[in-house]
Coordinates of C-alpha atoms in Angstrom, one line a residue:
P1 CA -95.9 -2.7 -110.0
S2 CA -98.7 -3.4 -107.6
P3 CA -99.3 -1.2 -104.5
L4 CA -96.9 -2.0 -101.6
P5 CA -99.6 -3.8 -99.5
S6 CA -100.1 -6.2 -102.4
L7 CA -96.4 -6.8 -102.6
I8 CA -96.2 -7.5 -98.8
R9 CA -99.1 -9.9 -99.1
K10 CA -97.4 -11.6 -102.0
K11 CA -94.2 -12.2 -100.1
R12 CA -96.1 -13.1 -96.9
D13 CA -97.8 -15.9 -98.8
G14 CA -94.5 -17.3 -100.1
E15 CA -94.7 -16.0 -103.6
R16 CA -91.8 -14.8 -105.7
L17 CA -91.3 -11.0 -106.2
E18 CA -90.5 -9.8 -109.7
D19 CA -87.5 -7.5 -110.3
A20 CA -89.7 -4.5 -111.0
E21 CA -91.6 -5.2 -107.7
I22 CA -88.4 -5.3 -105.7
R23 CA -87.2 -2.0 -107.3
S24 CA -90.6 -0.5 -106.5
F25 CA -90.3 -1.4 -102.8
V26 CA -86.7 0.0 -102.6
H27 CA -87.8 3.1 -104.4
G28 CA -90.6 3.7 -101.9
V29 CA -88.0 3.2 -99.1
T30 CA -85.6 5.7 -100.6
E31 CA -88.2 8.3 -101.5
G32 CA -90.1 8.1 -98.2
T33 CA -93.4 7.0 -99.8
A34 CA -93.4 3.7 -98.0
Q35 CA -94.6 3.9 -94.4
Q36 CA -92.4 2.5 -91.6
G37 CA -95.1 -0.1 -90.8
Q38 CA -95.1 -1.3 -94.4
I39 CA -91.3 -1.5 -94.5
G40 CA -91.2 -3.5 -91.3
A41 CA -93.9 -5.8 -92.6
M42 CA -91.9 -6.4 -95.8
L43 CA -88.7 -7.1 -93.8
M44 CA -90.5 -9.6 -91.7
A45 CA -92.1 -11.3 -94.7
I46 CA -88.6 -11.6 -96.3
R47 CA -87.2 -12.9 -93.1
L48 CA -89.8 -15.6 -92.7
R49 CA -90.3 -16.5 -96.4
G50 CA -86.8 -15.9 -97.7
M51 CA -85.8 -14.9 -101.2
D52 CA -84.4 -17.0 -104.0
A53 CA -81.1 -16.2 -105.8
G54 CA -82.8 -14.0 -108.4
E55 CA -84.7 -12.0 -105.9
T56 CA -81.6 -11.5 -103.7
L57 CA -79.7 -10.3 -106.7
A58 CA -82.5 -7.9 -107.7
L59 CA -82.7 -6.6 -104.1
T60 CA -78.9 -6.0 -104.0
R61 CA -78.9 -4.2 -107.4
A62 CA -81.8 -2.0 -106.3
M63 CA -80.1 -1.1 -103.0
A64 CA -76.9 -0.2 -104.8
A65 CA -78.8 1.9 -107.3
S66 CA -80.7 3.8 -104.6
G67 CA -77.8 6.3 -104.5
R68 CA -74.7 7.4 -106.3
V69 CA -72.3 4.7 -107.6
L70 CA -68.8 5.8 -107.0
A71 CA -66.4 5.8 -109.9
W72 CA -62.7 5.4 -109.2
P73 CA -59.8 6.8 -111.2
P74 CA -58.4 4.3 -113.8
A75 CA -55.0 4.4 -111.9
W76 CA -56.7 2.7 -109.0
H77 CA -57.7 -0.4 -111.0
G78 CA -56.9 -3.5 -109.0
L79 CA -56.2 -1.5 -105.9
V80 CA -59.6 -0.8 -104.5
V81 CA -60.7 -3.3 -101.8
D82 CA -63.4 -3.4 -99.2
K83 CA -64.4 -5.5 -96.2
H84 CA -67.8 -6.2 -94.7
S85 CA -69.5 -8.1 -91.9
T86 CA -67.0 -9.4 -89.5
G87 CA -69.7 -9.1 -86.8
G88 CA -69.9 -10.2 -83.3
V89 CA -69.2 -8.7 -79.9
G90 CA -65.9 -6.8 -79.7
D91 CA -65.4 -6.5 -83.4
K92 CA -63.0 -3.7 -84.1
V93 CA -61.4 -5.3 -87.2
S94 CA -62.3 -2.5 -89.6
L95 CA -60.5 0.1 -87.5
A96 CA -57.2 -1.8 -87.8
L97 CA -57.6 -3.5 -91.2
A98 CA -58.5 -0.4 -93.3
P99 CA -55.3 1.5 -92.4
A100 CA -53.2 -1.7 -92.6
L101 CA -54.4 -2.3 -96.2
A102 CA -54.0 1.4 -97.1
A103 CA -50.4 1.3 -95.8
C104 CA -49.7 -1.4 -98.2
G105 CA -50.9 0.5 -101.3
C106 CA -54.6 -0.4 -101.4
K107 CA -57.5 2.0 -101.6
V108 CA -60.1 1.2 -99.0
P109 CA -63.5 2.9 -99.1
M110 CA -65.6 1.5 -96.3
I111 CA -69.3 2.3 -95.9
S112 CA -70.1 1.0 -92.4
G113 CA -73.1 1.0 -90.1
R114 CA -74.1 1.4 -86.5
G115 CA -74.8 -1.2 -84.0
L116 CA -77.2 -4.1 -84.8
G117 CA -78.7 -6.0 -81.9
H118 CA -76.5 -6.1 -78.8
T119 CA -73.2 -5.4 -80.7
G120 CA -71.7 -2.0 -81.3
G121 CA -71.2 -0.7 -84.8
T122 CA -68.0 0.6 -86.5
L123 CA -69.4 4.1 -86.8
D124 CA -70.3 4.2 -83.1
K125 CA -66.8 3.3 -82.1
L126 CA -65.2 5.9 -84.4
E127 CA -67.5 8.6 -83.0
A128 CA -66.0 7.9 -79.6
I129 CA -63.0 9.9 -81.0
P130 CA -63.6 13.6 -80.5
G131 CA -64.4 15.3 -83.8
F132 CA -64.5 12.2 -86.1
R133 CA -67.0 12.8 -88.9
V134 CA -68.6 9.8 -90.5
S135 CA -70.7 11.8 -93.0
Q136 CA -68.6 12.4 -96.1
S137 CA -69.7 13.3 -99.6
P138 CA -68.5 11.1 -102.5
E139 CA -66.1 13.9 -103.6
E140 CA -64.7 14.1 -100.0
M141 CA -64.3 10.3 -100.0
C142 CA -62.3 10.3 -103.2
S143 CA -60.1 13.1 -101.9
I144 CA -59.4 11.2 -98.6
L145 CA -58.6 8.1 -100.6
E146 CA -56.2 10.0 -102.8
R147 CA -54.4 11.5 -99.8
V148 CA -54.7 8.8 -97.2
G149 CA -55.7 5.5 -98.9
C150 CA -58.7 4.7 -96.6
C151 CA -61.8 6.2 -95.2
I152 CA -64.7 4.8 -93.1
V153 CA -68.0 6.6 -93.6
G154 CA -71.7 6.0 -93.0
Q155 CA -74.7 5.7 -95.3
S156 CA -76.2 9.0 -96.5
E157 CA -78.7 10.6 -98.8
A158 CA -76.0 10.2 -101.6
L159 CA -74.6 6.8 -100.7
V160 CA -76.9 3.8 -100.5
P161 CA -79.7 5.7 -98.8
A162 CA -82.1 2.7 -98.9
D163 CA -79.7 0.8 -96.7
R164 CA -79.6 3.8 -94.3
V165 CA -83.3 3.3 -93.7
L166 CA -83.4 -0.5 -93.7
Y167 CA -80.3 -0.9 -91.5
G168 CA -82.0 0.7 -88.5
L169 CA -85.4 -0.9 -89.1
R170 CA -83.8 -4.4 -89.3
D171 CA -82.5 -3.9 -85.8
V172 CA -85.9 -3.0 -84.3
T173 CA -87.9 -5.6 -86.2
A174 CA -85.8 -8.6 -85.3
T175 CA -84.8 -9.2 -89.0
V176 CA -81.1 -8.8 -88.6
D177 CA -80.4 -12.4 -89.3
S178 CA -82.1 -12.5 -92.8
V179 CA -79.5 -13.7 -95.3
P180 CA -81.1 -11.9 -98.3
L181 CA -81.3 -8.6 -96.3
I182 CA -77.6 -9.1 -95.2
T183 CA -76.6 -9.7 -98.8
G184 CA -78.6 -6.7 -100.1
A185 CA -77.1 -4.4 -97.5
L186 CA -73.4 -5.0 -98.2
G187 CA -72.9 -1.7 -100.0
W188 CA -72.0 -3.0 -103.4
G189 CA -72.8 0.5 -104.7
T190 CA -69.4 1.7 -103.5
S191 CA -67.8 0.7 -106.9
A192 CA -68.3 1.4 -110.5
L193 CA -65.3 -0.7 -111.5
P194 CA -65.9 -4.5 -111.9
A195 CA -62.4 -5.1 -110.5
L196 CA -63.4 -4.1 -106.9
P197 CA -62.8 -7.1 -104.7
A198 CA -65.1 -7.1 -101.6
V199 CA -63.5 -9.1 -98.8
L200 CA -66.5 -10.6 -96.9
I201 CA -66.3 -12.2 -93.5
P202 CA -69.5 -14.0 -92.7
T203 CA -69.3 -15.5 -89.3
H204 CA -70.1 -19.0 -88.1
C205 CA -70.0 -20.9 -84.9
P206 CA -71.6 -24.1 -83.6
S207 CA -73.6 -22.7 -80.7
S208 CA -74.5 -19.0 -80.3
C209 CA -74.3 -17.7 -83.9
P210 CA -77.6 -15.8 -84.6
L211 CA -77.6 -16.8 -88.3
P212 CA -79.2 -20.1 -89.4
C213 CA -76.3 -20.9 -91.6
P214 CA -73.1 -19.1 -92.8
P215 CA -74.3 -16.6 -95.5
S216 CA -71.1 -16.9 -97.5
R217 CA -72.4 -18.8 -100.5
P218 CA -75.2 -16.3 -101.5
V219 CA -73.0 -13.4 -100.8
V220 CA -70.2 -14.7 -103.0
E221 CA -72.7 -15.7 -105.7
V222 CA -74.2 -12.2 -105.7
G223 CA -70.8 -10.5 -105.8
T224 CA -69.7 -12.8 -108.7
Q225 CA -72.9 -12.0 -110.7
L226 CA -72.2 -8.3 -110.1
G227 CA -68.7 -8.6 -111.6
I228 CA -67.0 -8.2 -108.3
R229 CA -64.2 -10.5 -107.2
T230 CA -65.4 -11.7 -103.8
V231 CA -63.7 -13.7 -101.1
A232 CA -65.5 -15.2 -98.1
V233 CA -63.6 -15.9 -94.9
L234 CA -65.3 -17.8 -92.1
S235 CA -64.5 -16.7 -88.6
R236 CA -66.0 -17.6 -85.2
M237 CA -68.3 -15.3 -83.2
D238 CA -69.2 -17.6 -80.2
Q239 CA -67.0 -15.4 -78.0
P240 CA -65.9 -11.8 -78.0
L241 CA -63.1 -10.8 -80.3
G242 CA -60.1 -9.5 -78.3
R243 CA -60.5 -8.4 -74.7
A244 CA -62.3 -5.0 -74.9
V245 CA -66.0 -4.5 -75.4
G246 CA -67.5 -1.0 -75.7
N247 CA -67.0 1.8 -78.2
A248 CA -64.1 3.8 -76.7
L249 CA -62.5 0.7 -75.2
E250 CA -62.5 -1.0 -78.6
V251 CA -60.8 2.1 -80.2
L252 CA -58.1 1.7 -77.6
E253 CA -57.6 -2.0 -78.4
A254 CA -57.5 -1.3 -82.1
L255 CA -54.8 1.3 -81.5
E256 CA -52.8 -1.5 -79.6
C257 CA -53.2 -3.7 -82.7
L258 CA -52.1 -0.9 -85.0
D259 CA -49.1 -0.3 -82.7
G260 CA -47.9 -3.9 -83.2
G261 CA -49.5 -5.4 -80.1
G262 CA -53.0 -6.2 -78.9
P263 CA -54.8 -9.5 -78.5
P264 CA -53.5 -12.3 -80.7
D265 CA -56.9 -13.3 -82.1
L266 CA -57.5 -9.7 -83.3
R267 CA -54.1 -9.5 -85.0
Q268 CA -54.5 -12.9 -86.6
L269 CA -57.9 -12.0 -88.1
V270 CA -56.6 -8.6 -89.4
T271 CA -53.5 -10.2 -91.0
T272 CA -55.6 -13.1 -92.4
L273 CA -58.1 -10.7 -94.0
G274 CA -55.3 -8.6 -95.4
Q275 CA -53.8 -11.6 -97.1
R276 CA -57.1 -12.5 -98.6
G277 CA -57.5 -8.9 -99.7
D278 CA -54.4 -9.5 -101.9
T279 CA -56.0 -12.6 -103.2
G280 CA -59.1 -10.7 -104.1
T281 CA -57.2 -8.0 -106.0
G282 CA -55.0 -10.5 -107.7
R283 CA -51.9 -9.0 -106.3
D284 CA -49.0 -11.0 -104.8
T285 CA -47.7 -8.9 -102.0
G286 CA -46.9 -11.7 -99.5
G287 CA -48.8 -13.0 -96.5
H288 CA -46.7 -11.1 -93.9
R289 CA -46.9 -7.6 -95.4
R290 CA -50.0 -6.7 -93.3
G291 CA -48.2 -7.8 -90.2
R292 CA -45.2 -5.6 -91.1
A293 CA -47.5 -2.6 -91.5
L294 CA -48.7 -3.2 -88.0
D295 CA -45.2 -3.6 -86.6
D296 CA -43.4 -0.8 -88.4
G297 CA -45.9 2.0 -87.6
S298 CA -47.1 2.6 -91.1
A299 CA -50.6 1.4 -90.4
L300 CA -50.8 3.5 -87.3
S301 CA -49.6 6.6 -89.2
T302 CA -52.2 5.9 -91.9
F303 CA -54.9 5.7 -89.2
E304 CA -53.8 9.0 -87.7
A305 CA -54.0 10.6 -91.2
M306 CA -57.5 9.1 -91.7
L307 CA -58.6 10.7 -88.4
G308 CA -57.3 14.1 -89.4
A309 CA -58.9 13.8 -92.8
Q310 CA -62.3 13.0 -91.2
G311 CA -62.5 15.9 -88.8
V312 CA -60.4 15.0 -85.8
P313 CA -58.2 17.9 -84.8
P314 CA -54.6 17.1 -85.8
D315 CA -53.2 17.5 -82.2
T316 CA -55.9 15.1 -80.9
A317 CA -55.2 12.6 -83.6
H318 CA -51.4 12.7 -83.0
R319 CA -51.8 12.4 -79.2
L320 CA -54.2 9.5 -79.6
C321 CA -51.9 7.6 -81.9
S322 CA -48.6 8.4 -80.2
G323 CA -49.6 8.6 -76.5
T324 CA -49.3 6.1 -73.7
P325 CA -52.3 3.9 -72.9
A326 CA -53.2 6.3 -70.0
Q327 CA -53.0 9.4 -72.2
R328 CA -55.2 7.7 -74.8
R329 CA -57.8 6.8 -72.2
Q330 CA -57.8 10.4 -71.0
L331 CA -58.4 11.7 -74.5
L332 CA -61.4 9.4 -75.0
G333 CA -62.7 9.9 -71.5
N334 CA -63.5 7.4 -68.7
A335 CA -66.9 6.1 -67.7
K336 CA -68.5 8.0 -64.8
V337 CA -69.3 4.8 -63.0
C338 CA -66.8 1.9 -62.8
E339 CA -67.4 -1.3 -61.0
E340 CA -64.9 -4.1 -60.7
L341 CA -66.4 -7.6 -60.9
P342 CA -63.9 -10.3 -59.7
A343 CA -64.0 -13.5 -61.7

């Protein structure tokens, strides 16, 4: 392939990149041979010029192949499910959905990210819990999934390392809303089994959505071409989800949802996605099963087990999941400065 400046110039001028050229770019990102300025320039060129379906597929494959591809035991066939990209302010869906799915028999390996733009990221929220460790090796992930049923981890040197670099640079280069980059970053490398259904939730609203259009179609098309059963669910993001915004506050609200309460819009989205997860896996477990897991305490117990498996001291995990709202707030800490703003 041509040197990286030539590839940047080619995409800048609206030309199509060949598969080998895209692989060369991702390889440079992964190996550290591409300078940050060059990576930022390529991201902006992709954002402004776009990518066709073939380029997007090649980018997604290159991103997935930048690290290890996880292989699941044959016994998990048809049980492994993932969720990506709810998005928006106040999004704490993953914190409630992963244990709810696991409580119903699914295996949920989530590779999540940090905040993009003005929204907090799933990893930032989980790290508000004392001791929670987002860095897990592939072997540790499989062990947690075997024992608990779900885990939420970050990108690493082993797992989609190219996305670990690009994720942060997209934030500082104003390229978060590029549909090809969104699609390529969805972490398809978390499965070596074609039966993995990825439940994707691209967001859309008529006014304040930062995306030019819902990216559901290219995402579903790429998932299908990769042999992954993919379901897209459109949800709104023109107002915050739930009532809490902020890392620790959103953990507290997710715990309310896992305890059978919480804001109705959060619960509705969690149960809807759980039902679509059954559709993706081809299982018929009933549309209300996810709601029962929230109400009967099984999802909360699974969340507590996940916390313990990912480094939270058992006593802290238990007190956080079984304590009163005041006790939970005390565990996570209060802001040093609080100001009440009357409506």
